[in-house]
Coordinates of C-alpha atoms in Angstrom, one line a residue:
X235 CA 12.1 9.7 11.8
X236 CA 10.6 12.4 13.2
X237 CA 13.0 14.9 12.5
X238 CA 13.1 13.1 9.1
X239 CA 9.3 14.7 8.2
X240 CA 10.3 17.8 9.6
X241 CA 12.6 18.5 7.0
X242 CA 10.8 16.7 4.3
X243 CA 7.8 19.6 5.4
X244 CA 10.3 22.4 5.7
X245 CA 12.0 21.9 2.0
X246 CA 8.7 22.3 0.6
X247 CA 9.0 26.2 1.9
X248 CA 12.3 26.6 0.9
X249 CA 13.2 25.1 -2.7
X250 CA 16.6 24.1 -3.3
X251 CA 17.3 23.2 0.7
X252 CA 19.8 20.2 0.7
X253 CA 17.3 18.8 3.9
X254 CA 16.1 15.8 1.8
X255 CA 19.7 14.8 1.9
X256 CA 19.7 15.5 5.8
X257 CA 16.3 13.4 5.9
X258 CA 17.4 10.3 3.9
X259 CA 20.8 10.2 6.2
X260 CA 18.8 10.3 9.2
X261 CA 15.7 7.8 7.9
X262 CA 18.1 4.9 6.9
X263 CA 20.0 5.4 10.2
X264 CA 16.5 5.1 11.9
X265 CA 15.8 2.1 9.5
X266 CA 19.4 -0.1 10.6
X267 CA 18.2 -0.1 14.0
X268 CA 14.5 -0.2 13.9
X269 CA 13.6 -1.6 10.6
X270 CA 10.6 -2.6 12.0
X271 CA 9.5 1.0 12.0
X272 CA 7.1 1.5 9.2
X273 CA 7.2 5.5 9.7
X274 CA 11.0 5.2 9.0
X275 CA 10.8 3.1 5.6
X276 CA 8.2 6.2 4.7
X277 CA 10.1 9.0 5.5
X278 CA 12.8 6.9 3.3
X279 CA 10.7 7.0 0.2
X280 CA 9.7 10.6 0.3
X281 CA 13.2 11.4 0.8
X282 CA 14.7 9.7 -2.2
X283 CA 11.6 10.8 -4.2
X284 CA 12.1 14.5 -3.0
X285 CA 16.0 14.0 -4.3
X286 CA 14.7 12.8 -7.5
X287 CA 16.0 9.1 -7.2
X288 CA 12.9 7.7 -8.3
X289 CA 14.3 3.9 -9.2
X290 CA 15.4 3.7 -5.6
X291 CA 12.5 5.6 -3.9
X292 CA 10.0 3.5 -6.0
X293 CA 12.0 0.3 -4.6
X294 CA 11.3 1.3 -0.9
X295 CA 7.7 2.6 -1.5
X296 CA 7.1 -1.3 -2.6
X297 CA 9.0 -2.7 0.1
X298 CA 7.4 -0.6 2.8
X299 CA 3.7 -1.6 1.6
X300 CA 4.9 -5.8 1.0
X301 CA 6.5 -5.3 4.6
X302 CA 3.7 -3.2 6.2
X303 CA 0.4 -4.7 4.5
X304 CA -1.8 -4.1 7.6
X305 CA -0.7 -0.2 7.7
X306 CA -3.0 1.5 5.1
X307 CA -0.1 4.6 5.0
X308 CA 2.1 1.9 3.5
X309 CA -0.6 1.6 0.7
X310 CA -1.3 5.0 0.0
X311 CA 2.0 6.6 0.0
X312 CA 2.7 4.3 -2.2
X313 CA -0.2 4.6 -4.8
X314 CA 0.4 8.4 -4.2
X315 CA 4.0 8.0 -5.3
X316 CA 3.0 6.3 -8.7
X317 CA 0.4 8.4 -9.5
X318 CA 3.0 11.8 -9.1
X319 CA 4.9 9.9 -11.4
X320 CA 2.5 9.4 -14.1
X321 CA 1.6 5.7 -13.1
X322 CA -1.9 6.9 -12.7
X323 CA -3.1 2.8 -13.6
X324 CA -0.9 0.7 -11.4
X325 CA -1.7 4.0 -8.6
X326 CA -5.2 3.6 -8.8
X327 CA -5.1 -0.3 -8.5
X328 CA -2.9 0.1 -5.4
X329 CA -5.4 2.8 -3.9
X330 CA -8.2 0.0 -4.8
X331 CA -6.9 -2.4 -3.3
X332 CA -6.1 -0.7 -0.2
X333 CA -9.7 0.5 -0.2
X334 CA -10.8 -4.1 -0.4
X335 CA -8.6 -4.4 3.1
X336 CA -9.2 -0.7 4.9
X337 CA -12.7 0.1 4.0
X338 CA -13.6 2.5 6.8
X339 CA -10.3 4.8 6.1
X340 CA -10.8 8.1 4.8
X341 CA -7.6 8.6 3.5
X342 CA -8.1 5.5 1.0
X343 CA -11.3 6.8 -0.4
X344 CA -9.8 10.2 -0.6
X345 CA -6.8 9.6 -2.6
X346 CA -7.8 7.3 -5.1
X347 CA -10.2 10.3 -5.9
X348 CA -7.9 12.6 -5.4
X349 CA -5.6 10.9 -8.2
X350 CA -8.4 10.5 -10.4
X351 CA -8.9 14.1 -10.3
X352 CA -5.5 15.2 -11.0
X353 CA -6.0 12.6 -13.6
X354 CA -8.5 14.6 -15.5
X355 CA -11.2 12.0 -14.5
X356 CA -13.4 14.1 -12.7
X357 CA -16.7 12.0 -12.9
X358 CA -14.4 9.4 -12.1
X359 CA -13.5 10.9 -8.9
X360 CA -16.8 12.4 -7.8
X361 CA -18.3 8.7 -7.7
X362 CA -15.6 7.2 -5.4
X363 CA -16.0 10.8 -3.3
X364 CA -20.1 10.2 -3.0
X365 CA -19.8 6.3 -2.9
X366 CA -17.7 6.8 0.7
X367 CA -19.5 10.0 1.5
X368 CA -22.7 7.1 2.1
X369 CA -20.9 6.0 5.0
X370 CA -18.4 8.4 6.4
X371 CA -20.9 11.4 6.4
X372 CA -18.9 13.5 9.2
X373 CA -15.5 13.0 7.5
X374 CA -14.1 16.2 6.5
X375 CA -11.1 15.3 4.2
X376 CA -13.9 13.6 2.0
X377 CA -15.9 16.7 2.4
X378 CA -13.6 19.2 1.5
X379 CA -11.9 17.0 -1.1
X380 CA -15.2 16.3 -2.9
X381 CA -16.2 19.8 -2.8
X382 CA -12.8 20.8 -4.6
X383 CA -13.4 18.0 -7.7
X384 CA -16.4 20.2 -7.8
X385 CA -15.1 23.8 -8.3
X386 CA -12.8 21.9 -10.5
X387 CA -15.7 20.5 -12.6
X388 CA -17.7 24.0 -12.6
X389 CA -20.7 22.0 -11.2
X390 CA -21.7 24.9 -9.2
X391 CA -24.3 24.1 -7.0
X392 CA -23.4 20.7 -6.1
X393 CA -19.8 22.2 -5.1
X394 CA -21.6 25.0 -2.9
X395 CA -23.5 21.8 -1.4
X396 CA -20.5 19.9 -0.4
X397 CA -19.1 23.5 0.6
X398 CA -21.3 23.7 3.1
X399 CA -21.0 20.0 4.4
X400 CA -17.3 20.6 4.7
X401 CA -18.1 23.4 7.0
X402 CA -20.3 21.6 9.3
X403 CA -18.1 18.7 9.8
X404 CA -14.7 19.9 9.9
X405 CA -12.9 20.9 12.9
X406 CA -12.1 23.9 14.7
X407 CA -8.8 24.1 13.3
X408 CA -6.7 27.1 12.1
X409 CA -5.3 25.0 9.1
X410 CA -8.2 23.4 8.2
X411 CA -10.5 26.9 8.5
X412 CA -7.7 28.2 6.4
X413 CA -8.0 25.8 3.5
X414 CA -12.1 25.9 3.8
X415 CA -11.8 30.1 3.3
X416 CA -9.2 29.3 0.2
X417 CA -11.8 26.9 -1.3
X418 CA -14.7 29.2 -0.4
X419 CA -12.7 31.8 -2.7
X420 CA -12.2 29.2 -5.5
X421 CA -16.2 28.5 -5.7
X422 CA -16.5 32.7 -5.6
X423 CA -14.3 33.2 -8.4
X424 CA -16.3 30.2 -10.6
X425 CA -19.9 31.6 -9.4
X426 CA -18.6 35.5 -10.7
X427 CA -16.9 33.8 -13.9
X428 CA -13.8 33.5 -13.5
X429 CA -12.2 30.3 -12.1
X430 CA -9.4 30.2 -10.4
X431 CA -6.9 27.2 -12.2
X432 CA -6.7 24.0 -9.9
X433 CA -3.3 23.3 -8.6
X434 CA -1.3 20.8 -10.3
X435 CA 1.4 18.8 -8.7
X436 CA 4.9 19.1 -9.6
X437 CA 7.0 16.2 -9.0
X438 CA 11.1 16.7 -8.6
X439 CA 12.8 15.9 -11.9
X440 CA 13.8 12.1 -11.8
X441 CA 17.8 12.1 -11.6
X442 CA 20.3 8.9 -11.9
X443 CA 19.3 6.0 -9.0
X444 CA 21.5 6.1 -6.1
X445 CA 23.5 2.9 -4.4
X446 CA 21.1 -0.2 -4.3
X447 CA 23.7 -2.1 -1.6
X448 CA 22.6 0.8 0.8
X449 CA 19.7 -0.9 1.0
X450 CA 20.5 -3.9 0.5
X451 CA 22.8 -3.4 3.6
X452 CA 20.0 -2.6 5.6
X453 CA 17.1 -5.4 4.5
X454 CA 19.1 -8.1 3.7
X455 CA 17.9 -8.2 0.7
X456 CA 18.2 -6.7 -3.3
X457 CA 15.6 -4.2 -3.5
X458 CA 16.2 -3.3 -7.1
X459 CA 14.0 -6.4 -8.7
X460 CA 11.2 -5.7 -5.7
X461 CA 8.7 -3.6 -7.9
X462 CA 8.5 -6.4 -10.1
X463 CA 7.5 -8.6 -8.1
X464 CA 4.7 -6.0 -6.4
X465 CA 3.2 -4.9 -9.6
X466 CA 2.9 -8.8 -10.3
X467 CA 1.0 -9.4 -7.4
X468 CA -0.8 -6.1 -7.9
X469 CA -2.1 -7.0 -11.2
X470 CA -3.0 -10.4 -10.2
X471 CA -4.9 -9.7 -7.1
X472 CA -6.9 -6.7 -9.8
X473 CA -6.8 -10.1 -12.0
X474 CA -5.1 -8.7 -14.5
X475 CA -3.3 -11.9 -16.0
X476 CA -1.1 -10.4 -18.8
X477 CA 0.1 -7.3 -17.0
X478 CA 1.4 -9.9 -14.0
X479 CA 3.0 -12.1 -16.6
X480 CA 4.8 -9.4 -17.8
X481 CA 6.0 -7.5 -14.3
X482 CA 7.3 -11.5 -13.6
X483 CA 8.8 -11.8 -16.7
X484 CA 11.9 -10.0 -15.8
X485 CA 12.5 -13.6 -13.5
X486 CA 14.1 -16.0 -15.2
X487 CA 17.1 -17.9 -14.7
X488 CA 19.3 -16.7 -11.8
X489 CA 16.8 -14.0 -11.4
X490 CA 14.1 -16.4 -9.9
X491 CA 13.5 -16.1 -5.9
X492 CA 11.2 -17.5 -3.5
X493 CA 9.1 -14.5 -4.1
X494 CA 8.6 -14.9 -7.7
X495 CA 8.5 -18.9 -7.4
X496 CA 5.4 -17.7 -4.9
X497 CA 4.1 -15.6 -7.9
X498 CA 4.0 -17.5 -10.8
X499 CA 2.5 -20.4 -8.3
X500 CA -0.7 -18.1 -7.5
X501 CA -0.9 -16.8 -11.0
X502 CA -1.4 -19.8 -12.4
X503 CA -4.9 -19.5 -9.8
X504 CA -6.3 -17.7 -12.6
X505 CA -5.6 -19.4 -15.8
X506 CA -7.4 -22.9 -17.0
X507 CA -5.3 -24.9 -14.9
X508 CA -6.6 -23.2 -11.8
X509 CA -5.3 -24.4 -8.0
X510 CA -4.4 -27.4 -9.3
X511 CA -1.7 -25.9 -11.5
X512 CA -0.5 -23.7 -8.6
X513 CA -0.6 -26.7 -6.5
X514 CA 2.2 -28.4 -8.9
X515 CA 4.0 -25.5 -9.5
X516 CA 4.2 -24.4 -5.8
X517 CA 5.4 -27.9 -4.8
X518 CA 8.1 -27.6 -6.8
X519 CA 9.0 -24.5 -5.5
X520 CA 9.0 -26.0 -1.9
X521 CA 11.3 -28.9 -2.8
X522 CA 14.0 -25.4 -4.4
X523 CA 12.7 -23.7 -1.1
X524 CA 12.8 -26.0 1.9
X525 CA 13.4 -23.4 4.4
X526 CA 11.7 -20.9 3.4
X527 CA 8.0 -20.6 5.2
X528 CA 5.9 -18.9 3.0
X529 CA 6.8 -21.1 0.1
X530 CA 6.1 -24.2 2.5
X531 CA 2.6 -23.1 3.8
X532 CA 1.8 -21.6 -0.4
X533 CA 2.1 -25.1 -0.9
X534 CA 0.1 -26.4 1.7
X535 CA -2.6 -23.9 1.5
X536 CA -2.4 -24.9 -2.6
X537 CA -3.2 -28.5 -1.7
X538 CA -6.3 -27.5 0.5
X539 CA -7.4 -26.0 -2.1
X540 CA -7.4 -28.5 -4.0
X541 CA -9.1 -31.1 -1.2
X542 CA -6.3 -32.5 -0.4
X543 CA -5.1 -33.2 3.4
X544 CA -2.5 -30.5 4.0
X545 CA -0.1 -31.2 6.1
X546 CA -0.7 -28.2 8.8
X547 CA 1.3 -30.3 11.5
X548 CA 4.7 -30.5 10.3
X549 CA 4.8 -26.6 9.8
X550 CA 3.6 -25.6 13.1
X551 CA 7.4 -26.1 14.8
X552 CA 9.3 -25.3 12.1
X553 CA 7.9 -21.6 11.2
X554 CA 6.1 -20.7 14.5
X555 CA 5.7 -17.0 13.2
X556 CA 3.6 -18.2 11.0
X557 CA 1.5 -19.8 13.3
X558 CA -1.5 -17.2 12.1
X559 CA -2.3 -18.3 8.5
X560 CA -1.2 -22.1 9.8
X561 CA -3.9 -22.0 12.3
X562 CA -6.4 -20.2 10.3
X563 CA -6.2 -23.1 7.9
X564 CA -6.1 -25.7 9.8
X565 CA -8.4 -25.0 12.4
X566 CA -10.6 -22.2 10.8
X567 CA -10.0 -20.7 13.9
X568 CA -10.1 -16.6 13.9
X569 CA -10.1 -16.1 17.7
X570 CA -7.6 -13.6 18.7
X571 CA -5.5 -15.1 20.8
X572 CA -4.6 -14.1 24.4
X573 CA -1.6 -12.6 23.6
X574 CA -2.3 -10.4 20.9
X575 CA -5.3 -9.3 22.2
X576 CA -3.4 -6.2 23.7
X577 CA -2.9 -2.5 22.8
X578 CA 0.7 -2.6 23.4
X579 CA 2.0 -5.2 20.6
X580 CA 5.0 -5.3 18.1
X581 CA 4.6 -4.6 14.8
X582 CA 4.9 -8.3 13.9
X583 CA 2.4 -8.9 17.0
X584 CA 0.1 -6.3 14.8
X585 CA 0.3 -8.3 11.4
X586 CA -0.6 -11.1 13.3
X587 CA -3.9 -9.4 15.0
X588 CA -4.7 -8.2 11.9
X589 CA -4.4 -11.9 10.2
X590 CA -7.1 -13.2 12.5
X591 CA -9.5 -10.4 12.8
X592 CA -9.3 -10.1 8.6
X593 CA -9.4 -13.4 8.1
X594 CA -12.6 -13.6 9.9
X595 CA -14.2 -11.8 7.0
X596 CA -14.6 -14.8 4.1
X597 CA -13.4 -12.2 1.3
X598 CA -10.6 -11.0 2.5
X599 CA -9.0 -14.5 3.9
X600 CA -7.1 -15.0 1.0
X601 CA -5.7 -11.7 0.2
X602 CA -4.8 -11.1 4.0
X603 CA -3.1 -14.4 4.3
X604 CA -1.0 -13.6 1.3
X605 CA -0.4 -10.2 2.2
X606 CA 1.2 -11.7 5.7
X607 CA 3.0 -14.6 4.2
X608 CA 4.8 -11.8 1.7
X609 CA 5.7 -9.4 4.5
X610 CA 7.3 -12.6 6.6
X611 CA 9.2 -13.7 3.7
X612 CA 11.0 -10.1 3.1
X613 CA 11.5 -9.8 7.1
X614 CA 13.2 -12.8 7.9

């Protein structure tokens, strides 16, 4: 995968290089034997992006961040991706809701204003910019990217400000001096009069989507209806009921899955009919779905929601690696236990330290446990 980013890097200096082709071999050959590998289902993305197979790339960029929820790069490559794309809404509710789970990453903060500069909504931007600047003061990707909205908005003296605060904070670094003296030339050229024009991304032309079974060959499973289902749960977690009605409403008949089943249950969270309708509709859905975990422990978290007794003990032997949301709910319990409370973990060891330690803070429970349930359900 490494090797992968190399030549995803090295195309970008020489246009018209076949290397994205050399990348994407070499990222789903990475991807059949470690698919557990989060870097590899990115390099993926970016490779069928760069090649213009945007129906497929799109398709991986939702699997990676459904699979990877606890890896904030699984988020914002993705919100990235949709906003090069034109998808500036359903990129900037991605980069949002990254920002709920990760709030201390820079890079969250940094591109949801970067996207809402390239957007044209510069005031936009400069709010999310100074909102994280009150708590990450010695960052200096927020620095220098503020500092830039500014020379892009003429607003000279507050851009020679956050000039300045980008100098003090950012490293001794040859790249990083060399983008501060290019922005320092920038906020010249706007102080004598003439500004020099922002630099607008250029996605690759979309072209016809490539084989789906690929993929499928690799996850086990159809990747083609997967955006769907992510912008449903996207809109619903931004509670956005008719824009998650209609990502689900390509799911009817033999389309339905597990997954959607799972959707339309939760949606139904934020109508009149409240938990109690998701309660019925997800019970259903476990009766279609015996074997499947998350639709078993949807229902059972449904029915404590509703003050019923769930029935935590008959799901603890049958779907131990869910054992983290199980125990949350029916213990309360967020202690890490013994054996994840190690450096050296798996990256399903991970998403479960990152269930307990999330789930300790009383807004993020929900969206956490969800997040985990969904990347179990696509893995097994």
């Amino acid at each position: 995968s490494r090797l992968a980013n190399f030549l995803l890097k090295r195309r970008h200096d020489a246009p018209g290089a076949r290397d994205a082709l050399w990348a994407l071999d070499i990222a789903q050959e990475a991807a059949t034997w470690a698919p557990g590998d989060p870097y590899t289902w990115s390099m993926m993305a970016r490779a069928l992006d760069e090649l213009g197979d945007w129906s497929r790339a799109q398709a991986v960029f939702w699997y990676a961040r459904r699979r990877f929820p606890h890896e904030p790069n699984a988020h914002t490559q993705l919100g990235h991706a949709l906003a090069m794309r034109g998808l500036v809404d359903e990129g900037e509710a991605v980069y949002r809701q990254a920002i709920r789970r990760f709030p201390d990453d820079e890079f969250c903060w940094n591109d949801l204003a970067h996207t809402l500069r390239v957007a044209g909504r510069l005031d936009e931007a400069v709010a999310v910019y100074r909102e994280a600047q009150g708590f990450l003061q010695r960052n200096h990707v927020l620095a220098a990217g503020l500092a830039g909205t500014l020379i892009d908005f003429g607003r000279k003296s507050e851009a020679s400000d956050a000039l300045d605060w980008a100098e003090r904070v950012a490293p001794d670094d040859a790249k990083k001096q060399a983008m501060l003296r290019e922005m320092k030339n920038r906020l010249i050229a706007l102080q004598n009069g003439s500004p020099l024009p922002p630099k607008q991304p250029h996605p690759t032309k979309e072209r016809a989507a490539g084989d789906f079974g690929v993929l499928a060959s690799i996850t086990g499973t159809d990747l083609a209806r997967l955006p769907a289902i992510g912008r449903a749960a996207l809109w619903r977690n931004a509670g956005r009921v008719e824009e998650a009605r209609f990502a689900l409403g390509e799911f009817n008949g033999l389309d339905r899955s597990a997954m959607s089943d799972v959707e339309r249950g939760l949606l139904l969270v934020l109508t009149d009919g409240g938990w109690p309708a998701a309660r019925n509709s997800l019970e259903q859905s476990a009766v279609r779905y015996p074997g499947d975990g998350a639709v078993q422990v949807h229902f059972q978290r449904a029915r404590a929601r509703c003050g019923e007794d769930a029935d935590w003990p008959s799901l603890r032997g049958r779907f131990e690696e869910l054992a983290p949301v199980i125990r949350v709910e029916q213990m309360g319990d967020t202690k890490l236990p013994v054996e994840l409370s190690g450096d050296e973990l798996d990256e399903d060891g991970n998403q479960a330290k990152w269930v307990y330690q999330a789930s300790a803070v009383q807004s993020l429970r929900d969206v956490v446990q969800e997040d985990f349930l969904a990347a179990r359900q696509i893995a097994l």
